[in-house]
Short mmCIF file of C-alpha atoms in Angstrom, two decimals:
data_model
loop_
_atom_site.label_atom_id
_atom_site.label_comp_id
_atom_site.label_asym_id
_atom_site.label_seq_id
_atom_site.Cartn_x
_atom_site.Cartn_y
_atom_site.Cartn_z
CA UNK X 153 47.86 -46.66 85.97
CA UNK X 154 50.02 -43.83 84.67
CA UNK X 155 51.06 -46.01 82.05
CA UNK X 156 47.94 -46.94 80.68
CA UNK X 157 46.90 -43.48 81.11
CA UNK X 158 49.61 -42.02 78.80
CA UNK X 159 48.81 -44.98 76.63
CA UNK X 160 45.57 -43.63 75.98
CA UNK X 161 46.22 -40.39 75.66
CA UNK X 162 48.61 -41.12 72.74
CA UNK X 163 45.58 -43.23 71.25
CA UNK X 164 43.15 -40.39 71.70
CA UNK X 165 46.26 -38.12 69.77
CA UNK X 166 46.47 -40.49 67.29
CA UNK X 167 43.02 -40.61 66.75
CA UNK X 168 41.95 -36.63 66.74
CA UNK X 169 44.59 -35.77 64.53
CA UNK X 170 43.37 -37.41 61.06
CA UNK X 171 40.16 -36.47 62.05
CA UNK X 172 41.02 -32.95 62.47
CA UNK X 173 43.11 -32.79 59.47
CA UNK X 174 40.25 -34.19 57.79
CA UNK X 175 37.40 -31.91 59.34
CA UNK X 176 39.45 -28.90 58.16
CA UNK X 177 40.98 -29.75 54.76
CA UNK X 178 37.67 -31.74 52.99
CA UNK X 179 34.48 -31.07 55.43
CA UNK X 180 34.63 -27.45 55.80
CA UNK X 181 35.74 -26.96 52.49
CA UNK X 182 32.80 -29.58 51.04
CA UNK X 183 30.57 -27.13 53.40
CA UNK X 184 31.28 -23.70 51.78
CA UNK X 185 30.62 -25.07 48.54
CA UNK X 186 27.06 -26.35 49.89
CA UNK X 187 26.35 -23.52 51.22
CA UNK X 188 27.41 -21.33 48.06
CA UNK X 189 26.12 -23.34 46.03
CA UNK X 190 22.40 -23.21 47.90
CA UNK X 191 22.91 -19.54 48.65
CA UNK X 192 19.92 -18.96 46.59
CA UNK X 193 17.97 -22.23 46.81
CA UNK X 194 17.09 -24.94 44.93
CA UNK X 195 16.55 -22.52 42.51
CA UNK X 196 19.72 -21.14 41.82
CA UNK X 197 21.70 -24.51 41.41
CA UNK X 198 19.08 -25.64 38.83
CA UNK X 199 19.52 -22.21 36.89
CA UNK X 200 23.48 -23.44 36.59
CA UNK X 201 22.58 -27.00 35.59
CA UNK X 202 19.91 -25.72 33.11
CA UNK X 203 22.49 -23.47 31.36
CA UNK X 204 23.71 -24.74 27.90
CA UNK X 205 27.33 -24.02 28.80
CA UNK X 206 27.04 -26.15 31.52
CA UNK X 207 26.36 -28.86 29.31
CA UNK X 208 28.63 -27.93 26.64
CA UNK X 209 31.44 -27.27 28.99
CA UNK X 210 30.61 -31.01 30.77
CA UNK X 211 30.42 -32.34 27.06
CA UNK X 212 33.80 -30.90 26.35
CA UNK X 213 35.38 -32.22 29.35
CA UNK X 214 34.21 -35.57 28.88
CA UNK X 215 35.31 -35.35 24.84
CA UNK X 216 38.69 -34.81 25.35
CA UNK X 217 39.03 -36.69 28.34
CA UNK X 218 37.98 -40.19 25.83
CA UNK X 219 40.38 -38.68 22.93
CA UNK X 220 43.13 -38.30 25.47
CA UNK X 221 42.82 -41.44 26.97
CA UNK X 222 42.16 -43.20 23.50
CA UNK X 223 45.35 -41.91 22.35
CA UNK X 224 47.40 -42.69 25.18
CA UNK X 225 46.07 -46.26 25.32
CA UNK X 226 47.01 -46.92 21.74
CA UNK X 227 50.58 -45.08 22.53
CA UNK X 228 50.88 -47.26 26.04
CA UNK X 229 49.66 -50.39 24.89
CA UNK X 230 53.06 -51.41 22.36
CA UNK X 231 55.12 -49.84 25.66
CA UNK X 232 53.56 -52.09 28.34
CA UNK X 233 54.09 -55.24 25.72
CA UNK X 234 58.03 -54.43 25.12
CA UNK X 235 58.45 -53.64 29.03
CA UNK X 236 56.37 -57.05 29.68
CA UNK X 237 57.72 -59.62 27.71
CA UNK X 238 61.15 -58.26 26.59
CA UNK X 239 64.91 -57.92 28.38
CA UNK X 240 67.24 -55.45 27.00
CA UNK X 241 70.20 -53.11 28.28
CA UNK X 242 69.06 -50.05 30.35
CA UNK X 243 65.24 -51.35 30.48
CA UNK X 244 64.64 -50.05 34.46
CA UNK X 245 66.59 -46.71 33.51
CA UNK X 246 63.64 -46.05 30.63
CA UNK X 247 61.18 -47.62 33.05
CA UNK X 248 61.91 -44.50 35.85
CA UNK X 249 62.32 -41.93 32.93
CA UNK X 250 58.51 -43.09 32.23
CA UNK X 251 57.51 -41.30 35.38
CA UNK X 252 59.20 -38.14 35.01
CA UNK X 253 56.80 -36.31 33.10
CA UNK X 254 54.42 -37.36 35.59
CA UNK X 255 55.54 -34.90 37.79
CA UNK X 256 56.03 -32.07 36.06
CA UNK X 257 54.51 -28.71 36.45
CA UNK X 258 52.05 -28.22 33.72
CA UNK X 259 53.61 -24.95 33.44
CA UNK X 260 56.91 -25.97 32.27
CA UNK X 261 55.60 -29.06 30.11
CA UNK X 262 53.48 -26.55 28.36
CA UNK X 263 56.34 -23.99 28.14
CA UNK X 264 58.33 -27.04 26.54
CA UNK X 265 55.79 -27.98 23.92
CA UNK X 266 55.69 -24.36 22.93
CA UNK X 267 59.31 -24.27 22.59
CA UNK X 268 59.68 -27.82 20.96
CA UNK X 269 56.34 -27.78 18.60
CA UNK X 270 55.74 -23.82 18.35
CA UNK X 271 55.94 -21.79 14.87
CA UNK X 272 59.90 -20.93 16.49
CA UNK X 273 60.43 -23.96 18.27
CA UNK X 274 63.51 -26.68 17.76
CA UNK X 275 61.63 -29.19 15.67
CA UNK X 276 60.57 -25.96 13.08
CA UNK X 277 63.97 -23.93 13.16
CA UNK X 278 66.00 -27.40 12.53
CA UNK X 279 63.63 -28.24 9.90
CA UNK X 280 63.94 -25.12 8.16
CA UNK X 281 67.55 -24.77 8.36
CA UNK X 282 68.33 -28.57 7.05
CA UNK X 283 65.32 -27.84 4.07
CA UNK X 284 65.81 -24.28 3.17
CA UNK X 285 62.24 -23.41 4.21
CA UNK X 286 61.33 -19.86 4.82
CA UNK X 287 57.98 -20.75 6.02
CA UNK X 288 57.84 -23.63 9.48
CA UNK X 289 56.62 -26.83 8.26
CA UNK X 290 54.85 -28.05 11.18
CA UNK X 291 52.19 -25.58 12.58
CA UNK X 292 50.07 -26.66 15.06
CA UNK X 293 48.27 -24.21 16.87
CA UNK X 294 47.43 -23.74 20.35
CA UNK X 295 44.28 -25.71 21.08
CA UNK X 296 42.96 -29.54 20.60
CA UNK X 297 45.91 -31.11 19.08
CA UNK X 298 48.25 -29.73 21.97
CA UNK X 299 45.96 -30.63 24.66
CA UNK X 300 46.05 -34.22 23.34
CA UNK X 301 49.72 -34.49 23.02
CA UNK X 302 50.18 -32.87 26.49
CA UNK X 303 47.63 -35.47 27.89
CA UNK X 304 49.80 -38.30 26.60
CA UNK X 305 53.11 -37.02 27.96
CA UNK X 306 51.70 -37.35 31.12
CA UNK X 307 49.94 -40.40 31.15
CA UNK X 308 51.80 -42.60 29.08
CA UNK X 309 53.46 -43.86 32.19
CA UNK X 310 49.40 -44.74 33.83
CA UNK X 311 49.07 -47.29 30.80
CA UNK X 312 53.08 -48.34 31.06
CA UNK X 313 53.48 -49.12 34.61
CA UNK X 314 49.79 -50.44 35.31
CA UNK X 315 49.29 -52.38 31.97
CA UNK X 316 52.55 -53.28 31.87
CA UNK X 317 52.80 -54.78 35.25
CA UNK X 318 49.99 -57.38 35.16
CA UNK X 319 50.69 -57.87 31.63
CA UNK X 320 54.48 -58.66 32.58
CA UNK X 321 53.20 -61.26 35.57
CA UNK X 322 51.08 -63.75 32.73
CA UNK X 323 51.91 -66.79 31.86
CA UNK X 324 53.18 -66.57 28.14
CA UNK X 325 52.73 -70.91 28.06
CA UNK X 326 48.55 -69.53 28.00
CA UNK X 327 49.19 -67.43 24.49
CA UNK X 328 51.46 -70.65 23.44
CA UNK X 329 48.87 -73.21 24.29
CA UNK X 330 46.23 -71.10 22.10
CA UNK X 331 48.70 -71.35 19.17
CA UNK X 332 48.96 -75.31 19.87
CA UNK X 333 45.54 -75.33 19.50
CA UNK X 334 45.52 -73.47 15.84
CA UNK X 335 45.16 -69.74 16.86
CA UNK X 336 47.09 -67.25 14.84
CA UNK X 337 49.18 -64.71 17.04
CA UNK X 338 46.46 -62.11 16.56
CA UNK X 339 43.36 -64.32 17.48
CA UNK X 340 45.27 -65.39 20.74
CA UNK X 341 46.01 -61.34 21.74
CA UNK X 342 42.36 -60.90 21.14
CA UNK X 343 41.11 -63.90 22.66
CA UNK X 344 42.93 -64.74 25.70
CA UNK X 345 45.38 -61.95 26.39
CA UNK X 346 43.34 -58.97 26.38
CA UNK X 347 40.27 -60.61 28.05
CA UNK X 348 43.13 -61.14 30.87
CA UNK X 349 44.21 -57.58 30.39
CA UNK X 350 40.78 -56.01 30.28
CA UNK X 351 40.24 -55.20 34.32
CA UNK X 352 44.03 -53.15 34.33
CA UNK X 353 43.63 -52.08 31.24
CA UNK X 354 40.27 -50.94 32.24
CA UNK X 355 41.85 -49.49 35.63
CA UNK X 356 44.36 -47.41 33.58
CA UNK X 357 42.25 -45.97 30.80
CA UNK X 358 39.78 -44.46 33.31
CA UNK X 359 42.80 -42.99 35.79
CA UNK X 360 43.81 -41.18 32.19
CA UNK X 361 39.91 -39.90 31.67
CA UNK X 362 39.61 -38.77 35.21
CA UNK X 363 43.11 -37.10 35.09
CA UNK X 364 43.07 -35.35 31.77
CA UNK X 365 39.16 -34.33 32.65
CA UNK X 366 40.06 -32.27 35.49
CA UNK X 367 42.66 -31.23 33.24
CA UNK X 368 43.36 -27.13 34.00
CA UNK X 369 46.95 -26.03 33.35
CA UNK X 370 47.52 -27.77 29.71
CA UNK X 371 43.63 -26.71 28.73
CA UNK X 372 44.57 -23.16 30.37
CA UNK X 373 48.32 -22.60 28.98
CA UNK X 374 47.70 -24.82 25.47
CA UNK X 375 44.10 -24.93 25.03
CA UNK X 376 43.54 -21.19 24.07
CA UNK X 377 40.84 -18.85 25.26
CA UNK X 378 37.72 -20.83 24.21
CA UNK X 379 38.38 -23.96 25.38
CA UNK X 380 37.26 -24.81 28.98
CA UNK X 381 36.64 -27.87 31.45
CA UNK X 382 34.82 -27.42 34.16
CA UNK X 383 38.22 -27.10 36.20
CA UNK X 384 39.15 -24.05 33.95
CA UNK X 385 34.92 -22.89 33.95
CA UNK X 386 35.39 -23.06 37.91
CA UNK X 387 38.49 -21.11 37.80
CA UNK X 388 36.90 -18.13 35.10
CA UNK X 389 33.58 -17.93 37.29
CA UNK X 390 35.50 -17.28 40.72
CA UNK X 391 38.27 -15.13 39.90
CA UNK X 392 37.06 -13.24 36.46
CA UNK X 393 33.48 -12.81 37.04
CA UNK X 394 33.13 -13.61 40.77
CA UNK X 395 29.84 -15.34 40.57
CA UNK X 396 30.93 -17.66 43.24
CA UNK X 397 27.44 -19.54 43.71
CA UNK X 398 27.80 -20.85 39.98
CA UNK X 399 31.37 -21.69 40.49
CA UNK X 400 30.29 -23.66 43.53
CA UNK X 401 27.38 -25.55 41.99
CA UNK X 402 30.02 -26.42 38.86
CA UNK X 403 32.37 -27.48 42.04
CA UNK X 404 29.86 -30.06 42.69
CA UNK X 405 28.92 -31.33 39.24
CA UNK X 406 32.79 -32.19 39.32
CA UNK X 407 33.34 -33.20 42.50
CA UNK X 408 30.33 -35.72 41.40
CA UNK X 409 31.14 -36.82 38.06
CA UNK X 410 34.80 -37.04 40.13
CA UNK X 411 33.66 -39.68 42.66
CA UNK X 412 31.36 -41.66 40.46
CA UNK X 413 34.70 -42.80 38.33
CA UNK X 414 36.63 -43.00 41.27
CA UNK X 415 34.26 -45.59 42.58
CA UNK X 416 34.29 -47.10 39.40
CA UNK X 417 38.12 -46.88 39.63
CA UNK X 418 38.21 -48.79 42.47
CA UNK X 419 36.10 -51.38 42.01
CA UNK X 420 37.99 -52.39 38.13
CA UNK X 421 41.48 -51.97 40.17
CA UNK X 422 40.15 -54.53 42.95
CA UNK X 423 39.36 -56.77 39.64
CA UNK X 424 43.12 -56.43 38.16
CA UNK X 425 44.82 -57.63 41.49
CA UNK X 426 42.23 -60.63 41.87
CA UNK X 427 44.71 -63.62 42.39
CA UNK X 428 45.56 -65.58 38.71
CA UNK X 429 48.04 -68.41 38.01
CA UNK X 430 50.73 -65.57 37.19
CA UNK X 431 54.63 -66.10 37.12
CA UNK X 432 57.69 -63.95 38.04
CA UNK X 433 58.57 -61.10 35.58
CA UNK X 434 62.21 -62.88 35.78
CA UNK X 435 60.39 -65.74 34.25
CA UNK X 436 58.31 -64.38 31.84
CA UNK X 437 60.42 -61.33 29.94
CA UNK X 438 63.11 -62.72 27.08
CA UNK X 439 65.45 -60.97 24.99
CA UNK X 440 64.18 -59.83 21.63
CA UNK X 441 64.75 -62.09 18.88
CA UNK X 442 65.25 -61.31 15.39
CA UNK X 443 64.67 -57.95 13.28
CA UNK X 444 61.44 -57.27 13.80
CA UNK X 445 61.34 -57.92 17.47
CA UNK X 446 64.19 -55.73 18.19
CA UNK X 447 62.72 -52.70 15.96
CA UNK X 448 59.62 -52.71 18.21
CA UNK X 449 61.83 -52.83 21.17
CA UNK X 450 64.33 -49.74 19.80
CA UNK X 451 61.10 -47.76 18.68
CA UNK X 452 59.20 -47.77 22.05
CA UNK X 453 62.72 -47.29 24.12
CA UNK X 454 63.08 -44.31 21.56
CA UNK X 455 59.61 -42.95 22.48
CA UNK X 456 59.55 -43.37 25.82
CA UNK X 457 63.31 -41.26 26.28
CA UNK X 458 61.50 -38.65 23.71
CA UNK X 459 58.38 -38.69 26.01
CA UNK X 460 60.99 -38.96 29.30
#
């Protein structure tokens, strides 16, 4: 009896804790912001969602959020393909070096792009010393084109390791029977490895959007004074102008927009690990053969140790 007793008591632990981990850390904070953001009715939250800069600070969000995961798809895509189908010396070194930017601070990444790209950075003072340049060549200020770049540093490794992975598990004999069958190289990518691809690839482009649209330390640090998310909107109305009923209505326009790709997430990730007639990566990669395979092998090792 005193067994079972302590038995139960250990369930009852087990049980209470998540729960009250989970009452404290996402109810009661998901509360506050419901009650902030109703603090003056119905009223008040559709003032906020009427605003223009709402809407243009949504619309910005979103923008970036498709440039930066554009950009990093068509940087990823040549990476997961090399790292798929291709063996070469020091390939699982370069394939943890792809997650190190990961999980950096934003503060030192941006820090680093200021000192690499900046007007006195390494890439400018070499250039000018080894041209005779009084001026820096390469100028790009803080804003847009920084954001971008800082967005693909850190999630080159989403479309590498997620792409990569399921691409690395097909069976190459499907793109050879295409060929058999009079296919070019290009018409079999199109037509029977990327229709494959399409549910991670689908999976890893919108982990990119969500990430880089709750973007606030590269937008904050890089972006410059007028450009905002709503993660950088929320942060100016609580702690600059302390309207903290519009920062909690914004709260839950993210938190919204947040869960609706999450669920979307979820459901294309479920899709990419649906069962296919896949083979060993032992059995699929080969060692590069010829020039032109081992250039695209040397330049996406090369990027991923400049992006590592």
């Amino acid at each position: 009896m005193r067994q079972l007793r302590i038995q139960l008591s250990t369930q009852n632990v087990a049980l209470i804790a998540p729960l009250a981990f989970l009452a404290l850390f996402f109810l009661y904070p998901l509360w506050a912001i419901l009650r902030l953001s109703f603090a003056n009715g119905l009223a008040g939250v559709w003032a906020v969602l009427a605003d223009d800069y709402t809407w243009r600070v949504l619309g910005f969000s979103a923008g970036q959020a498709a440039l930066s995961t554009i950009l990093t798809v068509l940087v990823g895509l040549p990476g997961a393909y090399v790292f798929a189908r291709y063996r070469f010396p020091g390939k699982e070194l370069l394939r943890a070096l792809a997650g190190v930017p990961f999980v950096m601070p934003t503060v030192v990444v941006s820090a680093a792009f200021g000192a690499l790209l900046g007007p006195r950075g390494l890439i400018n003072v070499g250039l000018q010393g080894l041209l005779g340049l009084a001026q820096p060549p390469l100028r790009i200020p803080n804003g847009l084109g920084l954001v971008l770049l800082a967005h693909v540093f850190y999630n080159y490794t989403v479309v590498l390791r997620m792409v990569g992975g399921f691409w690395a598990n097909l069976d190459p004999r499907l793109e050879q029977a295409a060929a058999v069958l009079g296919a070019t190289r290009r018409r079999a990518l199109w037509e029977v490895t990327l229709p494959l691809l399409l549910p991670s690839l689908g999976a890893a482009a919108l982990l990119v959007f969500i990430f880089s649209f709750t973007s606030f330390g590269v937008i904050v640090i890089l972006g410059g004074p007028r450009m905002a998310t709503l993660e950088v909107a929320i942060y100016r109305e609580t702690a600059q102008l302390l309207r903290l009923d519009v920062a909690a209505t914004l709260a839950l326009l993210q938190a919204a927009c947040t869960l609706a790709m999450s669920l979307l997430y979820t459901r294309l990730a479920a899709r990419s690990a649906m069962p296919l007639d896949r083979l060993p990566r032992s059995a699929v990669a080969r060692r590069p053969r010829g020039l032109g395979q081992q250039l695209l092998v040397a330049t996406n090792a090369l990027l991923l140790l400049l992006l590592g």
